[in-house]
Structure formats: C-alpha cells, structure tokens
PDB file of C-alpha atoms in Angstrom:
ATOM      1  CA  MET Y   1       2.321 -15.465  32.703  1.00 91.00           C
ATOM      2  CA  ILE Y   2       0.860 -17.446  35.324  1.00 97.00           C
ATOM      3  CA  ARG Y   3       2.174 -16.260  38.913  1.00 98.00           C
ATOM      4  CA  ALA Y   4      -0.247 -18.236  41.336  1.00 98.00           C
ATOM      5  CA  LEU Y   5      -2.326 -21.269  41.914  1.00 98.00           C
ATOM      6  CA  ILE Y   6      -5.159 -20.963  44.220  1.00 98.00           C
ATOM      7  CA  PHE Y   7      -6.682 -24.408  45.487  1.00 98.00           C
ATOM      8  CA  ASP Y   8      -9.882 -25.642  46.691  1.00 98.00           C
ATOM      9  CA  PHE Y   9      -9.670 -27.580  49.841  1.00 97.00           C
ATOM     10  CA  ASP Y  10     -12.504 -30.021  50.472  1.00 94.00           C
ATOM     11  CA  GLY Y  11     -12.686 -32.602  47.891  1.00 93.00           C
ATOM     12  CA  LEU Y  12      -9.288 -31.163  46.156  1.00 96.00           C
ATOM     13  CA  VAL Y  13      -6.644 -31.705  48.523  1.00 97.00           C
ATOM     14  CA  LEU Y  14      -8.305 -33.911  50.830  1.00 96.00           C
ATOM     15  CA  GLU Y  15     -11.269 -35.851  49.773  1.00 93.00           C
ATOM     16  CA  THR Y  16     -13.912 -34.884  52.820  1.00 92.00           C
ATOM     17  CA  GLU Y  17     -16.890 -34.413  50.535  1.00 87.00           C
ATOM     18  CA  GLY Y  18     -17.432 -38.245  50.235  1.00 90.00           C
ATOM     19  CA  PRO Y  19     -17.084 -38.630  53.879  1.00 92.00           C
ATOM     20  CA  SER Y  20     -19.689 -35.944  54.751  1.00 91.00           C
ATOM     21  CA  TYR Y  21     -22.238 -37.100  52.241  1.00 92.00           C
ATOM     22  CA  GLN Y  22     -21.605 -40.868  53.485  1.00 94.00           C
ATOM     23  CA  SER Y  23     -22.433 -39.528  57.124  1.00 95.00           C
ATOM     24  CA  TRP Y  24     -25.613 -37.954  56.055  1.00 96.00           C
ATOM     25  CA  VAL Y  25     -26.596 -41.011  53.999  1.00 96.00           C
ATOM     26  CA  GLU Y  26     -26.301 -42.845  57.320  1.00 96.00           C
ATOM     27  CA  VAL Y  27     -28.659 -40.584  59.132  1.00 95.00           C
ATOM     28  CA  TYR Y  28     -31.335 -40.894  56.833  1.00 96.00           C
ATOM     29  CA  ARG Y  29     -31.129 -44.241  56.481  1.00 96.00           C
ATOM     30  CA  SER Y  30     -31.630 -44.489  60.147  1.00 94.00           C
ATOM     31  CA  PHE Y  31     -34.796 -42.820  59.860  1.00 94.00           C
ATOM     32  CA  GLY Y  32     -35.883 -45.224  56.740  1.00 94.00           C
ATOM     33  CA  GLN Y  33     -35.125 -42.208  54.288  1.00 95.00           C
ATOM     34  CA  SER Y  34     -33.018 -41.702  51.176  1.00 96.00           C
ATOM     35  CA  LEU Y  35     -30.600 -39.012  50.353  1.00 95.00           C
ATOM     36  CA  PRO Y  36     -29.536 -38.970  46.523  1.00 94.00           C
ATOM     37  CA  LEU Y  37     -26.652 -37.467  45.280  1.00 91.00           C
ATOM     38  CA  SER Y  38     -28.905 -35.443  42.922  1.00 89.00           C
ATOM     39  CA  THR Y  39     -30.199 -33.614  46.086  1.00 91.00           C
ATOM     40  CA  TRP Y  40     -27.118 -33.534  48.125  1.00 92.00           C
ATOM     41  CA  SER Y  41     -25.091 -31.654  45.277  1.00 88.00           C
ATOM     42  CA  ALA Y  42     -26.679 -28.316  45.826  1.00 85.00           C
ATOM     43  CA  ILE Y  43     -24.349 -27.958  48.795  1.00 85.00           C
ATOM     44  CA  ILE Y  44     -20.954 -29.611  47.373  1.00 86.00           C
ATOM     45  CA  GLY Y  45     -18.601 -26.747  47.511  1.00 83.00           C
ATOM     46  CA  THR Y  46     -20.479 -24.406  49.697  1.00 80.00           C
ATOM     47  CA  THR Y  47     -21.853 -23.863  53.058  1.00 72.00           C
ATOM     48  CA  GLN Y  48     -24.681 -21.592  51.783  1.00 68.00           C
ATOM     49  CA  GLY Y  49     -26.567 -23.766  49.380  1.00 71.00           C
ATOM     50  CA  ASP Y  50     -30.474 -24.271  49.146  1.00 77.00           C
ATOM     51  CA  PHE Y  51     -30.641 -27.363  50.924  1.00 87.00           C
ATOM     52  CA  ASP Y  52     -30.355 -28.102  54.400  1.00 91.00           C
ATOM     53  CA  PRO Y  53     -30.181 -31.737  55.228  1.00 93.00           C
ATOM     54  CA  ARG Y  54     -31.757 -31.277  58.519  1.00 91.00           C
ATOM     55  CA  LEU Y  55     -34.856 -29.320  57.553  1.00 90.00           C
ATOM     56  CA  GLU Y  56     -35.350 -31.793  54.701  1.00 92.00           C
ATOM     57  CA  LEU Y  57     -35.092 -34.682  56.864  1.00 93.00           C
ATOM     58  CA  GLN Y  58     -37.152 -33.246  59.728  1.00 90.00           C
ATOM     59  CA  LYS Y  59     -39.974 -32.325  57.134  1.00 90.00           C
ATOM     60  CA  ARG Y  60     -40.065 -36.083  55.802  1.00 92.00           C
ATOM     61  CA  VAL Y  61     -40.296 -37.634  59.506  1.00 91.00           C
ATOM     62  CA  SER Y  62     -43.075 -37.137  62.138  1.00 83.00           C
ATOM     63  CA  GLU Y  63     -41.253 -37.868  65.109  1.00 84.00           C
ATOM     64  CA  ALA Y  64     -38.978 -34.991  67.088  1.00 84.00           C
ATOM     65  CA  VAL Y  65     -35.302 -35.722  66.188  1.00 87.00           C
ATOM     66  CA  ASP Y  66     -32.754 -35.498  69.053  1.00 90.00           C
ATOM     67  CA  TRP Y  67     -30.601 -33.313  66.599  1.00 91.00           C
ATOM     68  CA  GLU Y  68     -27.687 -32.870  69.302  1.00 93.00           C
ATOM     69  CA  GLY Y  69     -27.545 -36.529  69.376  1.00 94.00           C
ATOM     70  CA  VAL Y  70     -27.772 -37.462  65.824  1.00 93.00           C
ATOM     71  CA  GLU Y  71     -25.058 -34.488  64.951  1.00 93.00           C
ATOM     72  CA  GLN Y  72     -22.562 -35.714  67.510  1.00 95.00           C
ATOM     73  CA  GLN Y  73     -22.821 -39.357  66.019  1.00 95.00           C
ATOM     74  CA  ARG Y  74     -22.641 -38.043  62.706  1.00 94.00           C
ATOM     75  CA  GLN Y  75     -19.660 -35.753  63.148  1.00 93.00           C
ATOM     76  CA  LYS Y  76     -17.925 -38.707  64.609  1.00 95.00           C
ATOM     77  CA  ASN Y  77     -18.493 -40.823  61.862  1.00 94.00           C
ATOM     78  CA  GLU Y  78     -17.334 -38.285  59.121  1.00 92.00           C
ATOM     79  CA  ASP Y  79     -14.265 -37.433  61.146  1.00 92.00           C
ATOM     80  CA  ALA Y  80     -13.063 -40.981  61.307  1.00 94.00           C
ATOM     81  CA  LEU Y  81     -13.727 -41.182  57.495  1.00 92.00           C
ATOM     82  CA  VAL Y  82     -12.017 -38.008  56.622  1.00 91.00           C
ATOM     83  CA  GLU Y  83      -8.922 -38.939  59.081  1.00 90.00           C
ATOM     84  CA  ALA Y  84      -8.541 -42.090  57.116  1.00 91.00           C
ATOM     85  CA  GLN Y  85      -7.998 -40.285  53.826  1.00 92.00           C
ATOM     86  CA  GLU Y  86      -4.655 -39.529  52.264  1.00 93.00           C
ATOM     87  CA  VAL Y  87      -3.742 -36.278  50.337  1.00 97.00           C
ATOM     88  CA  LEU Y  88      -5.094 -36.395  47.007  1.00 97.00           C
ATOM     89  CA  PRO Y  89      -2.908 -37.872  44.002  1.00 97.00           C
ATOM     90  CA  GLY Y  90      -0.836 -35.172  42.632  1.00 98.00           C
ATOM     91  CA  VAL Y  91      -1.374 -32.357  44.875  1.00 98.00           C
ATOM     92  CA  ILE Y  92       1.939 -32.656  46.862  1.00 98.00           C
ATOM     93  CA  ALA Y  93       3.941 -32.548  43.603  1.00 98.00           C
ATOM     94  CA  TYR Y  94       2.328 -29.618  42.452  1.00 98.00           C
ATOM     95  CA  LEU Y  95       2.620 -27.801  45.419  1.00 98.00           C
ATOM     96  CA  ARG Y  96       6.422 -28.835  45.505  1.00 98.00           C
ATOM     97  CA  THR Y  97       6.815 -27.815  41.711  1.00 98.00           C
ATOM     98  CA  ALA Y  98       4.881 -24.578  42.522  1.00 98.00           C
ATOM     99  CA  ARG Y  99       7.447 -23.475  45.274  1.00 98.00           C
ATOM    100  CA  ARG Y 100      10.382 -24.403  43.098  1.00 98.00           C
ATOM    101  CA  LEU Y 101       8.937 -22.184  40.073  1.00 98.00           C
ATOM    102  CA  GLY Y 102       8.038 -19.430  42.622  1.00 98.00           C
ATOM    103  CA  LEU Y 103       4.708 -19.306  41.987  1.00 98.00           C
ATOM    104  CA  LYS Y 104       2.626 -17.770  44.819  1.00 98.00           C
ATOM    105  CA  ILE Y 105      -0.002 -20.285  46.468  1.00 98.00           C
ATOM    106  CA  GLY Y 106      -3.474 -19.764  47.865  1.00 98.00           C
ATOM    107  CA  LEU Y 107      -6.378 -21.630  49.043  1.00 98.00           C
ATOM    108  CA  ALA Y 108     -10.014 -20.718  48.760  1.00 98.00           C
ATOM    109  CA  SER Y 109     -12.494 -22.752  50.769  1.00 97.00           C
ATOM    110  CA  SER Y 110     -16.152 -22.201  51.782  1.00 95.00           C
ATOM    111  CA  SER Y 111     -15.623 -24.196  54.913  1.00 93.00           C
ATOM    112  CA  SER Y 112     -13.971 -22.711  58.013  1.00 94.00           C
ATOM    113  CA  CYS Y 113     -10.865 -21.701  58.683  1.00 96.00           C
ATOM    114  CA  GLN Y 114     -10.453 -24.018  61.832  1.00 95.00           C
ATOM    115  CA  TRP Y 115     -11.214 -26.809  59.557  1.00 92.00           C
ATOM    116  CA  VAL Y 116      -9.016 -26.020  56.543  1.00 96.00           C
ATOM    117  CA  THR Y 117      -6.128 -24.980  58.523  1.00 96.00           C
ATOM    118  CA  GLY Y 118      -6.355 -28.063  61.041  1.00 94.00           C
ATOM    119  CA  HIS Y 119      -6.252 -30.614  58.528  1.00 94.00           C
ATOM    120  CA  LEU Y 120      -3.511 -28.536  56.420  1.00 97.00           C
ATOM    121  CA  THR Y 121      -1.451 -28.686  59.787  1.00 96.00           C
ATOM    122  CA  ARG Y 122      -2.283 -32.270  59.821  1.00 93.00           C
ATOM    123  CA  LEU Y 123      -1.087 -33.221  56.928  1.00 95.00           C
ATOM    124  CA  GLY Y 124       2.003 -31.311  57.143  1.00 96.00           C
ATOM    125  CA  LEU Y 125       0.970 -28.965  54.174  1.00 98.00           C
ATOM    126  CA  ARG Y 126       0.103 -25.551  55.738  1.00 97.00           C
ATOM    127  CA  ASP Y 127       3.306 -23.803  54.901  1.00 97.00           C
ATOM    128  CA  TYR Y 128       3.153 -24.325  51.345  1.00 98.00           C
ATOM    129  CA  PHE Y 129       0.340 -21.688  51.315  1.00 98.00           C
ATOM    130  CA  ASP Y 130       0.863 -17.925  51.118  1.00 98.00           C
ATOM    131  CA  CYS Y 131      -2.721 -17.232  51.640  1.00 97.00           C
ATOM    132  CA  ILE Y 132      -5.679 -18.983  53.102  1.00 98.00           C
ATOM    133  CA  ARG Y 133      -9.145 -17.423  52.792  1.00 98.00           C
ATOM    134  CA  ALA Y 134     -12.222 -19.540  53.915  1.00 97.00           C
ATOM    135  CA  GLU Y 135     -15.745 -19.038  55.082  1.00 95.00           C
ATOM    136  CA  ASP Y 136     -15.102 -16.810  58.261  1.00 94.00           C
ATOM    137  CA  ASP Y 137     -13.065 -14.467  55.808  1.00 96.00           C
ATOM    138  CA  VAL Y 138     -15.786 -13.450  53.447  1.00 96.00           C
ATOM    139  CA  HIS Y 139     -19.674 -12.485  53.561  1.00 96.00           C
ATOM    140  CA  THR Y 140     -20.581 -15.037  50.731  1.00 95.00           C
ATOM    141  CA  VAL Y 141     -18.976 -18.252  49.814  1.00 95.00           C
ATOM    142  CA  LYS Y 142     -18.811 -20.119  46.651  1.00 96.00           C
ATOM    143  CA  PRO Y 143     -20.357 -20.047  44.133  1.00 95.00           C
ATOM    144  CA  ASP Y 144     -20.175 -16.318  44.804  1.00 96.00           C
ATOM    145  CA  PRO Y 145     -16.617 -14.905  43.603  1.00 98.00           C
ATOM    146  CA  GLU Y 146     -15.889 -13.193  46.806  1.00 98.00           C
ATOM    147  CA  LEU Y 147     -13.394 -16.137  47.985  1.00 98.00           C
ATOM    148  CA  TYR Y 148     -11.301 -15.887  45.037  1.00 98.00           C
ATOM    149  CA  LEU Y 149     -11.118 -12.229  44.509  1.00 98.00           C
ATOM    150  CA  ALA Y 150      -9.666 -12.184  48.057  1.00 98.00           C
ATOM    151  CA  VAL Y 151      -7.217 -14.374  47.570  1.00 98.00           C
ATOM    152  CA  LEU Y 152      -6.088 -12.567  44.658  1.00 98.00           C
ATOM    153  CA  GLN Y 153      -6.131  -9.342  46.585  1.00 98.00           C
ATOM    154  CA  ALA Y 154      -4.062 -11.044  49.087  1.00 98.00           C
ATOM    155  CA  LEU Y 155      -1.458 -12.540  46.861  1.00 98.00           C
ATOM    156  CA  GLU Y 156      -1.192  -9.231  44.643  1.00 98.00           C
ATOM    157  CA  VAL Y 157      -2.088 -10.991  41.280  1.00 98.00           C
ATOM    158  CA  ARG Y 158      -4.563 -10.568  38.832  1.00 98.00           C
ATOM    159  CA  ALA Y 159      -7.189 -13.190  37.933  1.00 98.00           C
ATOM    160  CA  ASP Y 160      -5.393 -13.890  34.510  1.00 97.00           C
ATOM    161  CA  GLU Y 161      -2.200 -14.482  36.329  1.00 98.00           C
ATOM    162  CA  ALA Y 162      -3.763 -17.414  38.323  1.00 98.00           C
ATOM    163  CA  ILE Y 163      -5.101 -20.766  37.873  1.00 98.00           C
ATOM    164  CA  ALA Y 164      -7.949 -22.012  40.272  1.00 98.00           C
ATOM    165  CA  PHE Y 165      -8.232 -25.788  40.589  1.00 98.00           C
ATOM    166  CA  GLU Y 166     -11.752 -27.030  41.694  1.00 98.00           C
ATOM    167  CA  ASP Y 167     -13.619 -30.384  42.061  1.00 95.00           C
ATOM    168  CA  SER Y 168     -17.181 -29.110  42.342  1.00 94.00           C
ATOM    169  CA  PRO Y 169     -19.803 -26.822  39.906  1.00 94.00           C
ATOM    170  CA  ASN Y 170     -20.202 -24.574  42.721  1.00 93.00           C
ATOM    171  CA  GLY Y 171     -16.200 -24.069  42.983  1.00 96.00           C
ATOM    172  CA  ILE Y 172     -15.955 -23.940  39.460  1.00 97.00           C
ATOM    173  CA  ARG Y 173     -18.566 -21.029  38.966  1.00 97.00           C
ATOM    174  CA  SER Y 174     -17.002 -19.263  41.578  1.00 98.00           C
ATOM    175  CA  ALA Y 175     -13.574 -19.447  39.978  1.00 98.00           C
ATOM    176  CA  LYS Y 176     -15.058 -18.515  36.747  1.00 98.00           C
ATOM    177  CA  GLN Y 177     -16.763 -15.510  38.001  1.00 98.00           C
ATOM    178  CA  ALA Y 178     -13.386 -14.360  39.593  1.00 98.00           C
ATOM    179  CA  GLY Y 179     -12.003 -14.233  36.253  1.00 98.00           C
ATOM    180  CA  LEU Y 180      -9.690 -17.276  36.611  1.00 98.00           C
ATOM    181  CA  TYR Y 181      -8.558 -19.986  34.442  1.00 98.00           C
ATOM    182  CA  CYS Y 182     -10.109 -23.206  36.275  1.00 98.00           C
ATOM    183  CA  VAL Y 183      -8.978 -26.839  36.271  1.00 98.00           C
ATOM    184  CA  ALA Y 184     -11.785 -29.279  37.329  1.00 98.00           C
ATOM    185  CA  VAL Y 185     -10.317 -32.550  39.258  1.00 97.00           C
ATOM    186  CA  PRO Y 186     -13.114 -34.342  40.201  1.00 94.00           C
ATOM    187  CA  ASN Y 187     -13.206 -36.560  43.236  1.00 89.00           C
ATOM    188  CA  PRO Y 188     -15.293 -39.902  42.983  1.00 85.00           C
ATOM    189  CA  LEU Y 189     -18.482 -38.147  44.067  1.00 86.00           C
ATOM    190  CA  THR Y 190     -18.079 -34.852  42.049  1.00 90.00           C
ATOM    191  CA  SER Y 191     -17.243 -37.119  38.895  1.00 90.00           C
ATOM    192  CA  GLN Y 192     -20.974 -37.934  38.597  1.00 85.00           C
ATOM    193  CA  LEU Y 193     -21.696 -34.143  38.348  1.00 88.00           C
ATOM    194  CA  SER Y 194     -21.276 -31.508  35.262  1.00 91.00           C
ATOM    195  CA  LEU Y 195     -18.077 -29.927  35.325  1.00 94.00           C
ATOM    196  CA  ALA Y 196     -18.558 -28.218  32.069  1.00 95.00           C
ATOM    197  CA  GLU Y 197     -18.196 -24.836  33.243  1.00 97.00           C
ATOM    198  CA  SER Y 198     -14.373 -25.419  33.751  1.00 98.00           C
ATOM    199  CA  ASP Y 199     -11.861 -24.582  30.997  1.00 97.00           C
ATOM    200  CA  ILE Y 200     -10.012 -28.172  31.390  1.00 97.00           C
ATOM    201  CA  GLN Y 201     -10.646 -31.261  33.209  1.00 97.00           C
ATOM    202  CA  LEU Y 202      -8.121 -33.662  34.751  1.00 97.00           C
ATOM    203  CA  SER Y 203      -9.286 -37.096  36.318  1.00 95.00           C
ATOM    204  CA  SER Y 204      -6.315 -36.672  38.777  1.00 96.00           C
ATOM    205  CA  LEU Y 205      -3.359 -33.911  39.268  1.00 97.00           C
ATOM    206  CA  ALA Y 206      -1.231 -36.964  39.115  1.00 97.00           C
ATOM    207  CA  ASP Y 207      -2.136 -37.029  35.618  1.00 95.00           C
ATOM    208  CA  MET Y 208      -0.277 -34.106  34.085  1.00 97.00           C
ATOM    209  CA  PRO Y 209       2.628 -32.515  35.897  1.00 97.00           C
ATOM    210  CA  LEU Y 210       2.442 -28.838  36.693  1.00 98.00           C
ATOM    211  CA  ASN Y 211       4.991 -27.686  33.867  1.00 97.00           C
ATOM    212  CA  GLN Y 212       3.084 -29.771  31.338  1.00 97.00           C
ATOM    213  CA  LEU Y 213      -0.349 -27.929  32.586  1.00 98.00           C
ATOM    214  CA  LEU Y 214       1.628 -24.709  32.599  1.00 97.00           C
ATOM    215  CA  ASP Y 215       2.796 -25.224  28.755  1.00 96.00           C
ATOM    216  CA  LEU Y 216      -0.781 -25.884  27.785  1.00 95.00           C
ATOM    217  CA  ILE Y 217      -2.380 -22.927  29.509  1.00 93.00           C
ATOM    218  CA  ASP Y 218       0.453 -20.724  27.700  1.00 89.00           C
ATOM    219  CA  ALA Y 219      -0.084 -22.274  24.490  1.00 83.00           C
ATOM    220  CA  ASP Y 220      -3.849 -21.355  24.437  1.00 76.00           C
TER     221      ASP Y 220
END
C-alpha cells in the first residue's frame, strides 16, 4: 500500500531547468560558442555531474573570462526567468489530494536547501511537505540514491510504500536505485531525453489524477 509521495523539485514542481540551461546558452553565445542539450543533459537533475559549463567554456576560448561578472549577470537572467514560472500543472492538485488521503509527502532535490525552501515558501507550498532533503543534507546527490533513502528514513516508510516523481534521467536513476516506483513527468527540456528507466511516464500530472494513478499502481 502506498503511504508516501516523494517529489523532485527542479523541473517537476517548478520549471527551473529550462531557465538555467537558457541562461548558460546565452553566456556561451556571447563568446561565440554553442551549448547543445546533449552536452548540458549530463547535469540535469544533479549538481555533481561530469560536465562543468565554466571549465568547458574556458577550454574553448583563449581570453581570460571575468567569471564574477559573467556569473552575476547569468544568475540575474536565470532568476528572472524562474520567477516568471508558475507551479507546473497538476502539482498542487496532487499535494492537496495526498493531504486529503493522509499520505506523507517528501521532497528530494539535488539543489540547495535555500534554493528549494525559498521557492516553496514563495509559491505557498512549503507547508505541504513533511520532509525536505536537499544537497546540503547528503554526501552525494542524484543519480546516487542517498537523497531518496534519506527521505524514506525521515518519513518512516519503506521504498515499496512510496512513489517518486521525477523529470530527468539522473533523478529517475536515483529513485530506482533506492527501490521506489518512479513516475516520470518531463518538462519541455527533459522531454527530449530518454526517461525509459521510469515505471510510467505522464506528459503532465494534470493528465492523471492521483487517485487514478494509485489505482493503476495497485493493479500492477
């Protein structure tokens, strides 16, 4: 029986991944360089991927880069794009239904606690979550399973009693390694990537009410 839902944040609750990628594309473009999604995808859903956009750009250009100035402007652009986003479709309905059904609600994010809780508070969603575990709380973020295992422990539920909601390959891999049933809900950016490791894929949480999803999982 399902007792808990565990949500990713970036790209699942709020579309932050597209703005982050777009802000870096603009940085690369300003130096006459391109940044294809196939390269960027290595760090979607994680902060500990093999690709470092700064190191990669510095390798490509001969001049010294004023990283303090570049990052200040890039972050300003990203923040403006993120703050223009609304909560992704279906998320609030799932949170409200989960509360009504008495399910525990957790969040597992590779981003910092300050980033996640700041946006959840701004959006009026913080109080829905019984447990939040983020980059600051673990040694290794996604695709390692440590974040999900930490949330399961805090919620006092087994892996087979929880559902993970993810939008990226790194996040899905993390959830599956922790033993969870994983629902992939891609955003416009991650819909271009393979999410085949998930148990089921929805184009949006608005496409299937939580009650229907729970019935579908129970029937498996």
